[in-house]
Amino acid sequence: MVVFFVAALLASAPAASAPLASAPFEDVHGRFTIELPGGWQFAPIAGDTSGAAFRRDLDGLFALASVRAVQLGASASLEAFSRKVASALVKEPGYKQLAEELDTLAGVPAIRRKFVMSVGRDGKLLKMVEERVAVIGGTGF
């Protein structure tokens, strides 16, 4: 199964030509495999067992991506899981939703959401996030 759930922190990255793809990344727990575009590197977070994180640097700017796998159970629905994810996000400082639409992820129905939120002690730095939420075989991504 290939999934790509992205939460990207972008500081106005310039357009660039896409580098060649790198080798697929396989989760050590066997929950997912993703094919990363060239330039992306595994960036583990100490103590994180809920998925994997990745980073790309380009001309002093960076982007972060993460894949999260949450066991939900066989009867889990995309709509319920998406609402649960969104309910945690709306509480974040400076949260403003920019888009939400139906999409696909790894060939299954997904919900794509794009939003900004404040980060940092003074809240003046904005983080742009784009995420895709899907439920595959009782696991939420």
PDB file of C-alpha atoms in Angstrom:
ATOM      1  CA  MET A   1       0.000   0.000   0.000  1.00  0.00           C
ATOM      2  CA  VAL A   2       1.358   3.444  -0.892  1.00  0.00           C
ATOM      3  CA  VAL A   3       0.082   6.485   0.993  1.00  0.00           C
ATOM      4  CA  PHE A   4       1.282  10.049   1.115  1.00  0.00           C
ATOM      5  CA  PHE A   5      -0.190  12.196   3.879  1.00  0.00           C
ATOM      6  CA  VAL A   6       1.515  15.584   3.878  1.00  0.00           C
ATOM      7  CA  ALA A   7       1.635  18.372   6.379  1.00  0.00           C
ATOM      8  CA  ALA A   8       4.016  20.859   4.835  1.00  0.00           C
ATOM      9  CA  LEU A   9       5.619  23.872   6.450  1.00  0.00           C
ATOM     10  CA  LEU A  10       6.566  26.219   3.627  1.00  0.00           C
ATOM     11  CA  ALA A  11       8.155  29.618   3.903  1.00  0.00           C
ATOM     12  CA  SER A  12       7.224  30.777   0.378  1.00  0.00           C
ATOM     13  CA  ALA A  13       9.291  28.202  -1.502  1.00  0.00           C
ATOM     14  CA  PRO A  14      10.157  29.202  -5.074  1.00  0.00           C
ATOM     15  CA  ALA A  15       9.004  27.059  -7.973  1.00  0.00           C
ATOM     16  CA  ALA A  16      11.626  24.535  -9.015  1.00  0.00           C
ATOM     17  CA  SER A  17      11.843  21.656 -11.415  1.00  0.00           C
ATOM     18  CA  ALA A  18      11.013  18.323  -9.788  1.00  0.00           C
ATOM     19  CA  PRO A  19      14.086  16.202  -9.020  1.00  0.00           C
ATOM     20  CA  LEU A  20      14.137  12.485  -9.751  1.00  0.00           C
ATOM     21  CA  ALA A  21      12.328  10.229  -7.280  1.00  0.00           C
ATOM     22  CA  SER A  22      14.297   8.554  -4.506  1.00  0.00           C
ATOM     23  CA  ALA A  23      13.942   4.972  -3.271  1.00  0.00           C
ATOM     24  CA  PRO A  24      10.634   4.086  -1.598  1.00  0.00           C
ATOM     25  CA  PHE A  25      10.471   4.518   2.184  1.00  0.00           C
ATOM     26  CA  GLU A  26       9.045   1.565   4.124  1.00  0.00           C
ATOM     27  CA  ASP A  27       7.625   2.062   7.606  1.00  0.00           C
ATOM     28  CA  VAL A  28       9.452  -0.195  10.097  1.00  0.00           C
ATOM     29  CA  HIS A  29       6.070  -1.370  11.447  1.00  0.00           C
ATOM     30  CA  GLY A  30       4.820  -2.342   7.964  1.00  0.00           C
ATOM     31  CA  ARG A  31       1.936   0.144   8.012  1.00  0.00           C
ATOM     32  CA  PHE A  32       2.812   1.983   4.790  1.00  0.00           C
ATOM     33  CA  THR A  33       5.300   2.520   1.992  1.00  0.00           C
ATOM     34  CA  ILE A  34       5.707   5.835   0.200  1.00  0.00           C
ATOM     35  CA  GLU A  35       7.646   6.937  -2.828  1.00  0.00           C
ATOM     36  CA  LEU A  36       9.323  10.202  -1.934  1.00  0.00           C
ATOM     37  CA  PRO A  37      10.163  12.770  -4.590  1.00  0.00           C
ATOM     38  CA  GLY A  38      13.876  13.477  -4.940  1.00  0.00           C
ATOM     39  CA  GLY A  39      15.364  15.758  -2.309  1.00  0.00           C
ATOM     40  CA  TRP A  40      13.159  14.477   0.523  1.00  0.00           C
ATOM     41  CA  GLN A  41      14.898  12.719   3.428  1.00  0.00           C
ATOM     42  CA  PHE A  42      13.662  10.711   6.386  1.00  0.00           C
ATOM     43  CA  ALA A  43      13.775  13.026   9.426  1.00  0.00           C
ATOM     44  CA  PRO A  44      12.920  10.909  12.463  1.00  0.00           C
ATOM     45  CA  ILE A  45      11.388  12.525  15.525  1.00  0.00           C
ATOM     46  CA  ALA A  46      12.662  11.057  18.796  1.00  0.00           C
ATOM     47  CA  GLY A  47      10.011   8.888  20.471  1.00  0.00           C
ATOM     48  CA  ASP A  48       7.533   9.152  17.576  1.00  0.00           C
ATOM     49  CA  THR A  49       5.927   5.779  16.844  1.00  0.00           C
ATOM     50  CA  SER A  50       2.775   7.014  15.093  1.00  0.00           C
ATOM     51  CA  GLY A  51       4.347   7.305  11.651  1.00  0.00           C
ATOM     52  CA  ALA A  52       7.298   8.935   9.940  1.00  0.00           C
ATOM     53  CA  ALA A  53       8.498  12.456   9.187  1.00  0.00           C
ATOM     54  CA  PHE A  54      10.432  13.791   6.205  1.00  0.00           C
ATOM     55  CA  ARG A  55      12.219  17.032   5.348  1.00  0.00           C
ATOM     56  CA  ARG A  56      13.330  18.840   2.222  1.00  0.00           C
ATOM     57  CA  ASP A  57      15.642  21.860   2.143  1.00  0.00           C
ATOM     58  CA  LEU A  58      15.782  24.171  -0.856  1.00  0.00           C
ATOM     59  CA  ASP A  59      17.739  27.422  -0.941  1.00  0.00           C
ATOM     60  CA  GLY A  60      17.503  27.972   2.823  1.00  0.00           C
ATOM     61  CA  LEU A  61      13.770  27.201   2.954  1.00  0.00           C
ATOM     62  CA  PHE A  62      12.347  23.928   4.166  1.00  0.00           C
ATOM     63  CA  ALA A  63       9.259  21.792   3.945  1.00  0.00           C
ATOM     64  CA  LEU A  64       8.137  19.054   6.310  1.00  0.00           C
ATOM     65  CA  ALA A  65       5.960  16.069   5.481  1.00  0.00           C
ATOM     66  CA  SER A  66       4.622  13.389   7.748  1.00  0.00           C
ATOM     67  CA  VAL A  67       2.680  10.176   7.474  1.00  0.00           C
ATOM     68  CA  ARG A  68       0.583   9.175  10.472  1.00  0.00           C
ATOM     69  CA  ALA A  69      -1.094   5.792  10.911  1.00  0.00           C
ATOM     70  CA  VAL A  70      -3.882   5.508  13.506  1.00  0.00           C
ATOM     71  CA  GLN A  71      -5.610   2.194  14.245  1.00  0.00           C
ATOM     72  CA  LEU A  72      -9.356   2.860  14.079  1.00  0.00           C
ATOM     73  CA  GLY A  73     -11.074  -0.489  13.666  1.00  0.00           C
ATOM     74  CA  ALA A  74     -12.835  -2.197  10.775  1.00  0.00           C
ATOM     75  CA  SER A  75     -16.010  -0.081  10.944  1.00  0.00           C
ATOM     76  CA  ALA A  76     -14.220   3.295  10.841  1.00  0.00           C
ATOM     77  CA  SER A  77     -15.459   5.827   8.301  1.00  0.00           C
ATOM     78  CA  LEU A  78     -13.555   8.513   6.421  1.00  0.00           C
ATOM     79  CA  GLU A  79     -16.085  11.148   7.447  1.00  0.00           C
ATOM     80  CA  ALA A  80     -15.820  10.386  11.191  1.00  0.00           C
ATOM     81  CA  PHE A  81     -12.021  10.205  11.152  1.00  0.00           C
ATOM     82  CA  SER A  82     -11.746  13.442   9.158  1.00  0.00           C
ATOM     83  CA  ARG A  83     -14.056  15.236  11.623  1.00  0.00           C
ATOM     84  CA  LYS A  84     -11.921  14.000  14.532  1.00  0.00           C
ATOM     85  CA  VAL A  85      -8.706  15.263  12.901  1.00  0.00           C
ATOM     86  CA  ALA A  86     -10.310  18.619  12.063  1.00  0.00           C
ATOM     87  CA  SER A  87     -11.741  19.079  15.571  1.00  0.00           C
ATOM     88  CA  ALA A  88      -8.218  19.065  17.030  1.00  0.00           C
ATOM     89  CA  LEU A  89      -6.931  21.520  14.431  1.00  0.00           C
ATOM     90  CA  VAL A  90      -9.547  24.260  14.841  1.00  0.00           C
ATOM     91  CA  LYS A  91      -8.318  24.798  18.420  1.00  0.00           C
ATOM     92  CA  GLU A  92      -4.827  25.783  17.250  1.00  0.00           C
ATOM     93  CA  PRO A  93      -3.827  29.489  17.455  1.00  0.00           C
ATOM     94  CA  GLY A  94      -4.498  31.425  14.261  1.00  0.00           C
ATOM     95  CA  TYR A  95      -6.227  28.474  12.561  1.00  0.00           C
ATOM     96  CA  LYS A  96      -7.886  29.425   9.296  1.00  0.00           C
ATOM     97  CA  GLN A  97      -9.154  26.828   6.843  1.00  0.00           C
ATOM     98  CA  LEU A  98      -8.447  27.700   3.211  1.00  0.00           C
ATOM     99  CA  ALA A  99      -9.887  24.657   1.417  1.00  0.00           C
ATOM    100  CA  GLU A 100     -11.536  21.283   1.958  1.00  0.00           C
ATOM    101  CA  GLU A 101     -12.531  18.883  -0.799  1.00  0.00           C
ATOM    102  CA  LEU A 102     -12.891  15.243  -1.715  1.00  0.00           C
ATOM    103  CA  ASP A 103      -9.719  13.690  -3.109  1.00  0.00           C
ATOM    104  CA  THR A 104      -7.987  10.326  -3.425  1.00  0.00           C
ATOM    105  CA  LEU A 105      -4.978   8.923  -1.596  1.00  0.00           C
ATOM    106  CA  ALA A 106      -3.376   5.628  -2.567  1.00  0.00           C
ATOM    107  CA  GLY A 107      -6.366   5.050  -4.859  1.00  0.00           C
ATOM    108  CA  VAL A 108      -8.995   5.365  -2.108  1.00  0.00           C
ATOM    109  CA  PRO A 109     -11.361   8.218  -1.206  1.00  0.00           C
ATOM    110  CA  ALA A 110      -9.741  10.924   0.907  1.00  0.00           C
ATOM    111  CA  ILE A 111     -10.395  14.416   2.175  1.00  0.00           C
ATOM    112  CA  ARG A 112      -7.900  17.149   1.303  1.00  0.00           C
ATOM    113  CA  ARG A 113      -7.708  20.100   3.667  1.00  0.00           C
ATOM    114  CA  LYS A 114      -5.515  23.203   3.409  1.00  0.00           C
ATOM    115  CA  PHE A 115      -5.119  25.680   6.265  1.00  0.00           C
ATOM    116  CA  VAL A 116      -2.813  28.104   8.047  1.00  0.00           C
ATOM    117  CA  MET A 117      -2.082  28.422  11.748  1.00  0.00           C
ATOM    118  CA  SER A 118       0.239  30.436  13.972  1.00  0.00           C
ATOM    119  CA  VAL A 119       3.460  29.005  15.353  1.00  0.00           C
ATOM    120  CA  GLY A 120       6.206  30.304  17.598  1.00  0.00           C
ATOM    121  CA  ARG A 121       6.089  32.048  20.939  1.00  0.00           C
ATOM    122  CA  ASP A 122       4.733  35.312  19.580  1.00  0.00           C
ATOM    123  CA  GLY A 123       2.421  33.671  17.020  1.00  0.00           C
ATOM    124  CA  LYS A 124       3.702  35.868  14.197  1.00  0.00           C
ATOM    125  CA  LEU A 125       4.986  32.996  12.057  1.00  0.00           C
ATOM    126  CA  LEU A 126       2.341  31.279   9.943  1.00  0.00           C
ATOM    127  CA  LYS A 127       2.511  27.621   9.039  1.00  0.00           C
ATOM    128  CA  MET A 128       0.801  26.518   5.810  1.00  0.00           C
ATOM    129  CA  VAL A 129      -0.505  22.957   5.989  1.00  0.00           C
ATOM    130  CA  GLU A 130      -1.980  20.714   3.339  1.00  0.00           C
ATOM    131  CA  GLU A 131      -3.227  17.331   4.477  1.00  0.00           C
ATOM    132  CA  ARG A 132      -5.001  14.362   3.055  1.00  0.00           C
ATOM    133  CA  VAL A 133      -6.974  12.085   5.336  1.00  0.00           C
ATOM    134  CA  ALA A 134      -7.967   8.544   4.345  1.00  0.00           C
ATOM    135  CA  VAL A 135      -9.123   5.327   5.989  1.00  0.00           C
ATOM    136  CA  ILE A 136      -7.653   2.125   4.574  1.00  0.00           C
ATOM    137  CA  GLY A 137      -8.421  -1.266   6.103  1.00  0.00           C
ATOM    138  CA  GLY A 138      -9.368   0.140   9.512  1.00  0.00           C
ATOM    139  CA  THR A 139      -6.318   2.426   9.708  1.00  0.00           C
ATOM    140  CA  GLY A 140      -6.591   6.189   9.476  1.00  0.00           C
ATOM    141  CA  PHE A 141      -3.874   8.002   7.526  1.00  0.00           C
TER     142      PHE A 141
END
